[in-house]
Structures are given as structure tokens and as C-alpha cells.
């Protein structure tokens, strides 16, 4: 694995998100707790809504366009909606957020 | 043949008697109703929630004007009865005589006022009726005001809790050694005192009042031991006395109260009496359940049916939100009596059962009163409890091998004569009958049986009876919870945030038992709004609990870009502003520029990361956010008024600009759109706005509750005022009332449909209330009226709108 430093965790508001531009498209970093961050595709599979603009609750995010809810651990849509977003390994080190560059390279985040 | 019935006193007992009478024999009587209070019957047991602000007066009115009118009852409200001429059979009121064939006395009770020095000073009040309640609410409006409540019984404690919720410093003085000594034992009294003290109420037991001190009005209360307690308000709640004066002067037999027999007839066979004014077999009455029984008997007696009033066991509950207390029966220590006690100090739970001769004779419960009605049933039935003595204290769920652990099964297993509604004496059988007769909802059952129609604590039980009887045909909770995170409705949460002074989202989640760690996209924005509306100074707005548009201060479009709408006050702009908008549109490649229905210009298709920059440019030209994205004030649309129009009657543009300048930036439950038209031709289309003002020669007609969206609605007239200042004051007060009471995402017209325009008119009609609303609005504006564009058009904010990192710039591996 090749870990890439994306920035400080405090640059992402708690229960909020920021995006990272990648060659494969935008990836959103969701901060679900003081020391907990998930990375997933920023794009809702339903109508392409920007998930980083959604409300983050528990380990989930709700798409701002039509309220699809995604589990950030698995990327699966909840409830009656059928869909999945790509997720990427991240880890925290000394207050910095690191993302797995290999996973990004093979990922197909749109 | 119609006979004349005169009723003196419009209280809960006579109100119920009139219901029975007009339901069963609608055409037999021509009825006149006197009431010293200038209003009809309302639910007096709900005055405490009115005092604490958890309910409004309108919500506790049981009989409105329409009710009396439908039944042809002649109302003489606000008129005192001077005397009864029994020889001529006429009642003499201040405005004339009314003859009667039958007369019902329902004169109620008077508060007992301790005749100590100073008891007649202004600022010393009792707690009996709406006027007292309003006087207390008014007194609590003073900053840092102190109240002393004399009497730690039911009424005194409800008054104390209500005043505390309204922000007063409250001390309760109680003569006995523990609170509510007639209903509670010492242990429960202690828990209650602890609970009240944790709410900031000071309790002094064993305190005897010597005098009330003050020059022109009350200043302090002095105790026998010399202690002096400063007070701006003194509430006397030490007891009541039946109001017998009128009966006595008329020569009726009286003792403590007006003497009545089992048929509710006084010493004059044509005069009946019901309620708190009577004495029946040596007893007088203060709780509502026996009053209703008396009302029914009185109605039957008038109809000519034989009926007898029987005194029954009573149970007590205290109506203080968050305090769970129940007592019934006799729980004094005595020979041959056994106690079963259960304590759970961590949860603040105390239960005590008193058993005599294998029968339950008393129960006191604090902290967990869910089984109260079941115990009360055992007490009333005098059932032998020796078989279940071991597990009795754990309640019905543990009886019969756990078969009834399910509350629904427990209710299904109740016998037909089990009492469900204590206030109205409705047993399960009567409710089942009503359901079999076609009732399918709580409202139906309430309408046909009165069950749950008074204090409402049995609502859940009634619903369980419905569910048990109807099975799948009954959808259990009629009130919709906010979302899956909680069982509570929006109304519950709003009420509890105020009542329990919850001032942060974690406090709401914890104290109200949210089932998720931090809510969801449905409840978070609602709770965030309720908190910031109720606690503008204490609570800090949480951007992460806002829908993207309010967090980004722009409307998200379907392709993820945003629209930007600068404010144009009252729809007025200048060449310089238009130039700045045009420049910005070009600079940021805005694909679509559109004129909106709210008289301003929308720049559509701005990229998220450009937002702070375009805001900065527009700010530099003096333009601020139009909040076209917010649940808050959107626009105030205007016509040109007297400035240019030959029909204009007032300066409608000027008023629109003033309103917009006053109200912009405020958050509301849903968006608020306004308009001001300069004449009834209504070019600004004011009559379909949330607040629409139509100017006329003599002033300003303010309409509210219009809509032109999914629903189209014309405004309803709120008020007509003469001056522009008044128009602004009423508008601001209306918006604040909506902010304080509206359900999140209810537009004003939906809110009005729930609370009723008359309540809003009555509330805003009071000049002091109106001024207080305006003051609270202005206080909130001191925090929230700031331009979000200016705040975010900074380099730091700009950074947060940009990607955290850009990996496309790195060399590909």
C-alpha cells in the first residue's frame, strides 16, 4: 500500500465532509467522529448528487439531492434503495488523514 | 314543554352536566348560564401546562362560543349573580332577572388566603383561574423576578414548577414536614423535593408565614423564625373553600359546602348543586373525577332518572413535566398494615404498597408510575392479593407467569369494568362498546366516551384498548414521531426542549433517549432549528445539521452547482448593483441569469468552490445574501405605492424595505415570503404570501397564512392597523410566534391550521405579549442577523469550500 497524506483531520468538520480531487473523480472524506474518517466516492449512484454536501450521521451520509442514505463502512445504500458507492481505506496518523493510493488507482470513483 | 334551567358558574362540573343534559334531552330545557369569569368553560386542570408555557389557553378551552350557540345556551359571562329569589323563582343578575324552573349552583371554590398582615398587597395572588395564571405569567416576564409560593400541595407545586420554567427564582414554603403530605409519604416527599430542587426550586418545609411585607406592593415574605425572603410575586396555594355565600344568602342549608343529597339536590328541591361548592355526606371535593360523577347524576336527576352519587377512591398525579408521581388510597402506618417497598436510588424510583387483610389499600409511587392504574384498580376492587404478594410490587407484567408482560396483552386481559380514564370515570367496557359502535380512532373514542378527554394521561391506555379490540385495523401511534431516531413527535420535542431547558443537541439526544448516536438527516435540522429559536444566546448554530443549501448559503442545483441570489430590498435596485451582478456573472461564467418571482436576480450554475469569491465581489458592491436558500425570510415583494402610482394609498415600497431590513437573516420553521401592496388592486400579490400587507387609505390590512405553492391559499385577515410602525410590530411578533411554536417544515398556513387564527389573534392582540415577542425576536436577530456572504468571503472560509487535496496534480504511479 502507498499511503498519501491528504491533510489534517481538523480541516474536516466533525459530522461533515471535504472532497479530494483524484484522477478517477472526486472522493469525499467523511468525518464521523473526533477520530474517525471514512473515504468514499463523492457521487451518488442515483442522480450523481455530491455526497460530501449531505448530512453525516452515525457512520452514514444522506445524499442532499434525494435523501439516499449510504453506510460509509460498506458503501451500500440503505433501505429500499439499491446502489453502492466505492469506499477507500484511510487511516489517521498524528492528526493527518492518509488514503491508500493503490486502492484509488484501481478504484473507479466517478 | 320547555322548562327554564339556570346554571350559575361555568366550570368543569356544570360544563359536564350541560353536556349530559343537552346530549340526552336537547329540547327539554331553555338554558341560561351565568359565569363571573368573562369566558366559558375551560379545562382548569390544564392551567399548569398553560402556566409553564407547554400549552396555550386555546388548547384547553372545552366549550367555545360555537358550542354554547349550537345548544342554544344563553351565556351571561362576566356577569355576577346578585341574589336568588326563591319565592318568585328568579335569579337576579347584574343586568336583569332570569326565571327558573330548575337551578344548578356550580359556584366552585375560593382559594383560602392566609389572613396574615400584607395578604391584600398587590402582587399576592391565588392560583385558581386563567386570570391568576395570566398574572403569574406576566410577573414572570420581569428580569430576575422572584416568586414565593406558599403551600407545597398539588396546586402550589404545579405553580412553582411553571414559574420556574418561565425563568423566575422560586421558593416554596410548606408548613408540614414534607411536600404533599396528604398524598405522599415521607420518602416520596423527599424524592419530589430533591427533584424540584434539581430544577432550581428552593423548598422550605416546616415554614410558617408570619407576614407579607411591602409598601405599595409585595416586597418580601417574613417567616415565623424571622427569615425574610424577597419576593416580587407571592402565590397562595394553601387550600380551597367551597364558595357558599350565594347559597347561604338564599337560605339554603350549608355547612362547609352547600348541602346536597345523593341526587345532588339541595335543601330546595328545585335547586341542585355540583362541584367544588358542595358538601356531600360531610365531604368536599377538589379533584375532577368526583365532580364529573356529580355532573352526571345532576343531569340524570333533571331528566327524571333515578341516580345516586357515590364517593369513590381517588388517585392523584402531579402535572409537572418530568415528575412522575402517583398516589392512591390510604398509606398511613397502622397496626396490622404491611408495607412492600421497592427502591432504585440510581433511577430515583420509589414504590410503596400498603396491604391490610390481604388487600391492597394504598399505593405511593415516584419515578416510575406506569403500573399506577393497575394498583389503583386493585385498591378499588378490594381484590385478595395474597396469591401474588411476592411479585405484586413489580406490577401486572410479572403476574400470571409473564403472560401479560406485553402491555397490549395486559390491557386485553383487563376486565370490562376496569377503569381506564380516571378523570371521566370511563371503564374499559364502555370504550369497547364505543369501538363496537363504530369508533376507530382516539378522537372517536374521546368524542363518544370522554375517555382521555381531560388530563390525557390515559391516552396510551385508550390506544391500547383500541389496538386490542380492533387488531390490525388500528394503527397504533396516531402521532407521528419525527423520524426513526425517536418516538417523540415534533411537538413533544419542542415542548421538552423548552420545559427541560435542553440547550445542545447532545442534551436532546441523551435526555430524550435518541436511539441513534447523533440523529439523522431528518431530525438534525429540526432539532438544530428548535434549539437556536428557543435559546438564541446559549445555543450555537450547527452548520453540520443543516441541509446543504443553508450550509453553503446557496441553492444546490441538480448538477451539483449552485445558484446565487443577492438581496434586493423590497425589489429595489440600482444601476451600480446591476453592473456588479453583470460583472460577476461574466467573471464566473454563470450560464443562466434569471429574474425570480420574488423581484430579484438569480445567478444559476455557480461552481461550489467559486462561491466565496463571487460573494466577495458582490459584497464589495454592497450586495448581501438574499437567503433564497433558507428556511427564513426570503423576499418582501412590493409595488411602487405612493411614490409613483396614481392609485397608491401608502408608501408600500418603503414599508417593504423596512420589513425586509428588520427581518432578514432570521431562521424560521420554513421559508417565509412577504409582500406589501400599495392599494387593494394588489399588484404585489400580497394575498397569497405568508404575510401579506395591503395598504388602504386608513391604514394597513395584515393578512397571514397565504400560500402559492403545492397548495394555493388566500391569506386570512390577522388585523388592520393605522400606522406603519404598528404594521411592522405585528408582522415581527407574528413571525416570532411562528418561530417559537411552529413545527419544522410547516409553512405558516399549516401552522395556523393547527393552532387556529383566533389563538394567534388573541395572543398578538395583547400589547404586552406582542412587545415581548418583538423583544425576543430582536434578541435573536442580535445573534443571527449577519450576512453569511461577508462571513464566508474570507481566505480561510474560501479554503473550506475548495477540495482538501488535489491528487490529479501528482504524478501518476
Coordinates of C-alpha atoms in Angstrom, one line a residue, chain A residues 2 4 6-8 11-23 29 32 47 50 52-58 62 64-65 67 69 97 99 101-102 104, chain B residues 505 509 517-521 524-525 542 544-548 551-552 556-560 562 609 799-813:
Chain A
X2 CA 1.1 3.5 -0.6
X4 CA -0.9 9.5 0.6
X6 CA -4.4 14.4 2.3
X7 CA -4.4 16.9 5.2
X8 CA -5.2 17.5 8.8
X11 CA -9.7 20.5 8.3
X12 CA -12.7 18.3 8.1
X13 CA -15.6 19.4 10.4
X14 CA -17.0 16.8 12.7
X15 CA -20.1 15.3 11.2
X16 CA -19.1 17.0 8.0
X17 CA -17.1 16.2 4.8
X18 CA -14.5 17.6 2.4
X19 CA -13.6 16.4 -1.1
X20 CA -10.3 15.3 -2.7
X21 CA -9.9 15.6 -6.4
X22 CA -8.4 12.5 -7.9
X23 CA -7.8 11.3 -11.5
X29 CA -13.8 12.3 3.2
X32 CA -18.0 10.7 11.6
X47 CA -28.6 11.0 -9.9
X50 CA -22.5 15.4 -4.3
X52 CA -19.9 15.5 0.6
X53 CA -22.7 18.1 0.8
X54 CA -25.0 15.7 2.6
X55 CA -25.8 15.4 6.4
X56 CA -23.4 13.0 8.1
X57 CA -25.0 11.0 10.9
X58 CA -23.7 7.9 12.7
X62 CA -27.6 11.2 3.3
X64 CA -28.5 16.1 -0.5
X65 CA -30.5 15.6 -3.7
X67 CA -32.1 11.5 0.6
X69 CA -28.6 7.0 2.8
X97 CA -5.5 11.7 7.1
X99 CA -5.5 7.5 2.0
X101 CA -3.1 5.4 -3.2
X102 CA -3.2 1.8 -4.6
X104 CA -7.5 4.9 -5.5
Chain B
X505 CA -28.0 18.6 20.5
X509 CA -30.2 13.1 22.2
X517 CA -25.6 8.3 18.2
X518 CA -26.3 11.7 16.6
X519 CA -29.6 11.7 14.8
X520 CA -30.2 11.6 11.1
X521 CA -30.8 13.9 8.2
X524 CA -30.9 17.1 13.0
X525 CA -32.1 20.1 11.0
X542 CA -24.5 23.8 13.9
X544 CA -23.4 20.2 10.0
X545 CA -27.0 19.9 11.0
X546 CA -28.2 22.0 8.1
X547 CA -29.3 21.0 4.7
X548 CA -26.6 21.8 2.1
X551 CA -24.7 25.3 5.0
X552 CA -23.4 26.6 1.6
X556 CA -27.8 23.3 -4.9
X557 CA -28.8 22.5 -8.4
X558 CA -29.3 19.1 -10.0
X559 CA -25.8 19.1 -11.4
X560 CA -24.2 19.9 -8.1
X562 CA -25.2 26.4 -7.0
X609 CA -15.6 26.4 -4.9
X799 CA -10.2 27.2 1.7
X800 CA -13.0 25.1 3.3
X801 CA -15.0 25.4 0.0
X802 CA -12.2 24.0 -2.0
X803 CA -11.0 20.4 -2.2
X804 CA -8.9 19.3 0.7
X805 CA -6.3 18.0 -1.7
X806 CA -5.9 17.7 -5.4
X807 CA -4.3 14.4 -6.4
X808 CA -4.7 15.0 -10.1
X809 CA -1.7 17.2 -9.9
X810 CA 0.5 14.4 -8.6
X811 CA 2.4 12.2 -11.0
X812 CA 0.6 9.1 -11.8
X813 CA 2.2 6.0 -10.4

